Amino acid sequence: MTTALPADRTRFPLRRRLAARTAVGAAHLLTRLAPHRLERVLTRVARGAVPSTAAQATEARELVLAASLRMNGQRSCLPRSVAVALTCRLGGHWPTWCVGTLMSPPFSPHAWVEADGGLIGEKGDHAHWARLISVAAPGAVTGSRAASSSR
């Protein structure tokens, strides 16, 4: 369901770009894990973080997209969402990281991040997605129609 994203020309400070590239590398490694293990790792990483605001999560997403051309690809929603979440965590906050599927045919899988109860950088709204796995910071506001799993 993810479509190719336009190149972002925003310039970020070197320190932030390096942090985003580190998160991208870690995301590529983490996405090789089984889903339940990935959820467990991200749950531990999210401990102690405050919920991200929409502005913080959007900036982290822009950083990740600027740091790696691969993250702009059509089938890179899982590593992109993990990289965005890790970039947020490096800033001391955590978005709600989600994996799910469209609620109507074709049932295509997708991964995304949410903050302040809204999708970050995604078209549409929560009504189109069924959440299968999510990792949120304590006290985070989540989407209204999404059913989260917690372990």
XYZ file of N, CA and C in Angstrom:
453
model
N 0.820 -1.188 0.000
C 0.000 0.000 0.000
C 0.862 1.250 0.000
N 2.090 1.153 0.423
C 2.960 2.309 0.465
C 3.340 2.720 -0.952
N 3.387 4.006 -1.210
C 3.786 4.506 -2.518
C 5.130 5.198 -2.404
N 5.784 5.367 -3.548
C 7.085 6.031 -3.554
C 6.931 7.443 -3.011
N 7.900 7.863 -2.236
C 7.841 9.162 -1.583
C 8.775 10.145 -2.272
N 8.396 11.414 -2.332
C 9.289 12.399 -2.944
C 10.522 12.624 -2.076
N 11.622 12.958 -2.726
C 12.858 13.234 -1.990
C 12.679 14.502 -1.166
N 13.126 14.455 0.062
C 13.024 15.604 0.956
C 14.335 16.375 0.894
N 14.250 17.648 0.611
C 15.447 18.474 0.484
C 15.794 19.221 1.769
N 15.094 18.939 2.844
C 15.368 19.603 4.109
C 16.755 19.211 4.604
N 17.517 20.189 5.049
C 18.842 19.919 5.597
C 18.749 19.884 7.111
N 19.309 18.855 7.682
C 19.318 18.696 9.128
C 20.760 18.764 9.610
N 20.977 19.116 10.869
C 22.341 19.135 11.414
C 22.992 17.749 11.312
N 24.307 17.742 11.168
C 25.055 16.498 10.996
C 24.763 15.500 12.108
N 24.720 15.959 13.335
C 24.476 15.055 14.469
C 23.128 14.335 14.324
N 22.095 15.055 13.918
C 20.766 14.458 13.749
C 20.753 13.489 12.570
N 21.463 13.842 11.479
C 21.521 12.942 10.317
C 22.234 11.648 10.673
N 23.311 11.752 11.448
C 24.032 10.545 11.870
C 23.167 9.679 12.776
N 22.409 10.311 13.655
C 21.496 9.555 14.520
C 20.448 8.835 13.679
N 19.919 9.507 12.675
C 18.911 8.882 11.811
C 19.519 7.728 11.017
N 20.739 7.899 10.532
C 21.387 6.805 9.788
C 21.653 5.605 10.689
N 22.002 5.867 11.925
C 22.179 4.781 12.889
C 20.857 4.057 13.104
N 19.778 4.810 13.236
C 18.454 4.211 13.411
C 18.054 3.401 12.184
N 18.384 3.885 10.999
C 18.071 3.156 9.762
C 18.819 1.827 9.734
N 20.104 1.850 10.085
C 20.880 0.606 10.123
C 20.326 -0.376 11.136
N 19.996 0.119 12.316
C 19.411 -0.749 13.346
C 18.062 -1.289 12.893
N 17.283 -0.469 12.208
C 15.966 -0.909 11.731
C 16.097 -2.051 10.735
N 17.081 -1.968 9.850
C 17.284 -3.059 8.887
C 17.607 -4.365 9.603
N 18.387 -4.296 10.660
C 18.705 -5.505 11.427
C 17.487 -6.006 12.201
N 16.779 -5.096 12.854
C 15.630 -5.492 13.677
C 14.495 -6.087 12.855
N 14.313 -5.621 11.636
C 13.195 -6.130 10.830
C 13.432 -7.550 10.329
N 14.593 -8.086 10.582
C 14.840 -9.497 10.258
C 14.342 -10.431 11.359
N 13.987 -9.855 12.501
C 13.471 -10.656 13.615
C 12.046 -11.114 13.340
N 11.652 -12.176 14.022
C 10.256 -12.617 13.975
C 9.381 -11.517 14.585
N 8.138 -11.395 14.143
C 7.275 -10.308 14.638
C 7.174 -10.218 16.158
N 7.022 -11.352 16.852
C 6.887 -11.285 18.308
C 8.183 -10.823 18.973
N 9.324 -11.178 18.387
C 10.605 -10.722 18.936
C 10.812 -9.228 18.668
N 10.441 -8.790 17.478
C 10.542 -7.368 17.154
C 9.677 -6.547 18.103
N 8.467 -7.014 18.359
C 7.577 -6.320 19.293
C 8.203 -6.251 20.687
N 8.787 -7.343 21.129
C 9.408 -7.384 22.452
C 10.589 -6.413 22.546
N 11.430 -6.389 21.512
C 12.581 -5.482 21.504
C 12.117 -4.031 21.518
N 11.150 -3.695 20.673
C 10.674 -2.311 20.616
C 9.973 -1.902 21.909
N 9.296 -2.839 22.556
C 8.659 -2.541 23.842
C 9.717 -2.169 24.876
N 10.827 -2.886 24.874
C 11.912 -2.566 25.813
C 12.568 -1.235 25.479
N 12.746 -0.975 24.196
C 13.351 0.292 23.787
C 12.458 1.467 24.176
N 11.146 1.275 24.115
C 10.194 2.358 24.397
C 10.051 2.667 25.883
N 10.531 1.783 26.750
C 10.392 2.010 28.195
C 11.001 3.343 28.609
N 10.277 4.053 29.453
C 10.778 5.308 29.991
C 10.641 6.504 29.068
N 10.110 6.299 27.878
C 9.952 7.410 26.938
C 8.610 8.097 27.151
N 8.566 9.357 26.810
C 7.300 10.086 26.826
C 6.681 9.957 25.432
N 5.360 10.076 25.313
C 4.733 9.984 23.986
C 5.208 11.109 23.060
N 5.436 10.771 21.807
C 5.825 11.768 20.810
C 4.638 12.641 20.447
N 4.916 13.880 20.121
C 3.889 14.733 19.533
C 3.894 14.482 18.027
N 2.863 14.931 17.352
C 2.802 14.769 15.899
C 3.972 15.493 15.232
N 4.330 16.655 15.735
C 5.445 17.416 15.156
C 6.771 16.671 15.325
N 6.994 16.078 16.490
C 8.230 15.332 16.728
C 8.305 14.102 15.826
N 7.210 13.382 15.708
C 7.196 12.179 14.875
C 7.349 12.530 13.398
N 6.732 13.617 12.965
C 6.864 14.047 11.573
C 8.301 14.446 11.269
N 8.941 15.150 12.185
C 10.340 15.530 11.982
C 11.240 14.297 11.936
N 10.981 13.324 12.801
C 11.769 12.087 12.787
C 11.583 11.355 11.464
N 10.367 11.337 10.949
C 10.098 10.689 9.663
C 10.847 11.400 8.542
N 10.829 12.730 8.548
C 11.556 13.492 7.534
C 13.057 13.238 7.627
N 13.572 13.121 8.838
C 14.988 12.808 9.038
C 15.339 11.449 8.442
N 14.512 10.460 8.709
C 14.758 9.108 8.197
C 14.701 9.100 6.674
N 13.719 9.776 6.102
C 13.597 9.820 4.646
C 14.784 10.534 4.010
N 15.303 11.558 4.684
C 16.467 12.277 4.172
C 17.754 11.473 4.355
N 17.791 10.605 5.339
C 19.006 9.849 5.650
C 19.217 8.651 4.739
N 18.157 8.130 4.152
C 18.288 6.908 3.360
C 17.306 6.889 2.201
N 17.822 6.726 1.002
C 16.950 6.618 -0.167
C 16.102 5.352 -0.117
N 16.631 4.294 0.474
C 15.870 3.042 0.568
C 14.583 3.216 1.360
N 14.587 4.124 2.315
C 13.397 4.353 3.137
C 12.281 5.032 2.351
N 12.607 5.583 1.182
C 11.612 6.214 0.328
C 10.946 5.209 -0.601
N 11.361 3.957 -0.534
C 10.871 2.940 -1.449
C 9.449 2.499 -1.186
N 8.920 1.815 -2.179
C 7.531 1.387 -2.142
C 7.272 0.296 -1.107
N 8.248 -0.554 -0.865
C 8.040 -1.676 0.057
C 8.893 -1.566 1.313
N 9.127 -0.372 1.747
C 10.000 -0.197 2.907
C 9.254 0.311 4.130
N 7.966 0.038 4.213
C 7.186 0.587 5.329
C 7.640 0.026 6.680
N 8.001 -1.245 6.749
C 8.416 -1.817 8.033
C 9.736 -1.223 8.518
N 10.815 -1.272 7.715
C 12.044 -0.657 8.218
C 11.908 0.852 8.426
N 11.116 1.515 7.589
C 10.919 2.957 7.758
C 10.224 3.262 9.081
N 9.173 2.514 9.401
C 8.448 2.774 10.649
C 9.316 2.477 11.868
N 10.107 1.418 11.806
C 11.014 1.098 12.918
C 12.083 2.183 13.043
N 12.633 2.630 11.912
C 13.651 3.680 11.945
C 13.091 4.986 12.504
N 11.862 5.318 12.148
C 11.234 6.534 12.683
C 11.062 6.407 14.193
N 10.592 5.253 14.644
C 10.413 5.042 16.085
C 11.750 5.129 16.820
N 12.793 4.530 16.266
C 14.112 4.577 16.907
C 14.685 5.994 16.903
N 14.464 6.730 15.828
C 14.915 8.122 15.771
C 14.203 8.950 16.835
N 12.912 8.712 16.987
C 12.172 9.396 18.057
C 12.771 9.050 19.417
N 13.074 7.775 19.621
C 13.600 7.339 20.922
C 14.935 7.992 21.228
N 15.750 8.207 20.208
C 17.016 8.907 20.417
C 16.782 10.340 20.888
N 15.594 10.863 20.626
C 15.221 12.189 21.102
C 14.505 12.165 22.439
N 14.334 10.975 23.028
C 13.712 10.862 24.350
C 12.214 10.648 24.339
N 11.634 10.463 23.178
C 10.190 10.245 23.078
C 9.922 9.046 22.180
N 8.684 8.584 22.144
C 8.325 7.384 21.388
C 6.942 7.558 20.768
N 6.803 7.316 19.460
C 5.479 7.332 18.845
C 4.806 5.986 19.081
N 3.600 5.834 18.632
C 2.977 4.514 18.653
C 3.370 3.829 17.356
N 4.108 2.731 17.461
C 4.548 1.972 16.296
C 3.518 0.889 16.033
N 3.083 0.751 14.787
C 1.995 -0.180 14.464
C 2.301 -1.014 13.229
N 1.787 -2.231 13.242
C 1.782 -3.108 12.077
C 0.360 -3.615 11.941
N -0.143 -3.611 10.727
C -1.512 -4.075 10.522
C -1.785 -4.350 9.061
N -3.058 -4.309 8.727
C -3.485 -4.607 7.371
C -4.694 -3.760 7.015
N -4.931 -3.614 5.734
C -6.148 -2.948 5.292
C -7.347 -3.765 5.740
N -8.436 -3.084 6.067
C -9.622 -3.780 6.558
C -10.506 -4.296 5.430
N -10.218 -3.922 4.189
C -10.998 -4.413 3.053
C -10.039 -4.881 1.963
N -10.502 -5.777 1.096
C -9.619 -6.303 0.055
C -9.047 -5.186 -0.815
N -7.840 -5.293 -1.275
C -6.872 -6.341 -0.973
C -6.269 -6.135 0.421
N -6.140 -7.201 1.164
C -5.646 -7.135 2.539
C -4.122 -7.039 2.529
N -3.610 -5.872 2.256
C -2.163 -5.710 2.181
C -1.597 -5.297 3.537
N -0.465 -5.888 3.922
C 0.156 -5.538 5.201
C 0.809 -4.165 5.117
N 0.932 -3.525 6.265
C 1.539 -2.200 6.312
C 2.050 -1.933 7.723
N 3.052 -1.091 7.824
C 3.584 -0.650 9.117
C 3.622 0.869 9.101
N 3.307 1.475 10.243
C 3.242 2.929 10.320
C 3.480 3.385 11.747
N 3.611 4.696 11.920
C 3.700 5.278 13.254
C 2.564 6.277 13.429
N 2.165 6.425 14.690
C 1.110 7.363 15.055
C 1.618 8.248 16.184
N 1.056 9.438 16.252
C 1.323 10.344 17.372
C 0.117 11.262 17.521
N -0.196 11.617 18.736
C -1.361 12.458 19.035
C -2.636 11.889 18.427
N -2.728 10.568 18.328
C -3.925 9.917 17.829
C -4.080 9.917 16.321
N -3.068 10.363 15.577
C -3.171 10.413 14.118
C -2.019 9.703 13.436
N -2.253 9.298 12.199
C -1.214 8.672 11.390
C -0.176 9.724 11.001
N 1.072 9.338 10.968
C 2.153 10.257 10.613
C 2.658 9.917 9.214
N 2.484 10.859 8.295
C 2.991 10.687 6.937
C 2.244 9.672 6.102
N 1.036 9.333 6.470
C 0.248 8.339 5.742
C -1.037 8.978 5.239
N -1.485 8.511 4.096
C -2.762 8.976 3.567
C -3.881 8.176 4.218
N -5.040 8.773 4.329
C -6.178 8.066 4.907
C -6.258 8.256 6.407
N -7.097 7.426 7.031
C -7.276 7.518 8.476
C -7.342 6.122 9.080
N -7.585 6.075 10.374
C -7.611 4.800 11.093
C -8.714 3.864 10.618
N -9.746 4.386 10.019
C -10.879 3.556 9.614
C -10.492 2.508 8.575
N -9.398 2.722 7.866
C -8.987 1.796 6.813
C -8.039 0.701 7.291
N -7.529 0.822 8.501
C -6.482 -0.086 8.964
C -6.908 -0.889 10.191
N -6.535 -2.148 10.200
C -6.712 -3.000 11.378
C -5.326 -3.195 11.981
N -5.166 -2.753 13.193
C -3.876 -2.853 13.859
C -3.721 -4.258 14.429
N -2.599 -4.913 14.113
C -2.324 -6.259 14.614
C -1.310 -6.232 15.755
N -0.304 -5.396 15.639
C 0.729 -5.250 16.663
C 0.966 -3.758 16.852
N 1.120 -3.338 18.094
C 1.486 -1.942 18.336
C 2.343 -1.842 19.591
N 3.198 -0.844 19.586
C 4.036 -0.543 20.743
C 3.914 0.956 20.989
N 3.344 1.314 22.126
C 3.124 2.724 22.454
C 3.863 3.095 23.728
N 4.174 4.365 23.839
C 4.736 4.883 25.090
C 3.620 4.941 26.121
N 3.938 4.820 27.397
C 2.899 4.931 28.419
C 2.172 6.274 28.312
N 0.850 6.228 28.328
C 0.049 7.449 28.259
C -0.167 7.988 26.866
N 0.213 7.234 25.840
C 0.057 7.714 24.470
C -1.400 7.668 24.039
N -1.792 8.617 23.197
C -3.125 8.642 22.606
C -3.054 7.821 21.333
N -3.945 6.839 21.192
C -3.923 5.989 20.008
C -5.166 6.203 19.176
N -5.148 5.649 17.962
C -6.266 5.798 17.036
C -7.545 5.182 17.560
N -8.664 5.734 17.140
C -9.961 5.340 17.692
C -10.425 3.957 17.258
N -10.198 3.564 16.010
C -10.738 2.301 15.524
C -9.742 1.160 15.605
N -8.538 1.440 16.023
C -7.511 0.410 16.029
C -7.602 -0.437 17.286
N -7.455 -1.719 17.089
C -7.428 -2.649 18.229
C -5.987 -3.054 18.440
N -5.428 -2.717 19.571
C -4.017 -3.016 19.791
C -3.855 -4.309 20.564
N -2.724 -4.926 20.314
C -2.381 -6.109 21.100
C -1.299 -5.707 22.074
N -1.380 -6.199 23.266
C -0.341 -5.884 24.245
C 0.143 -7.159 24.886
N 1.443 -7.173 25.146
C 2.050 -8.358 25.748
C 2.874 -7.951 26.924
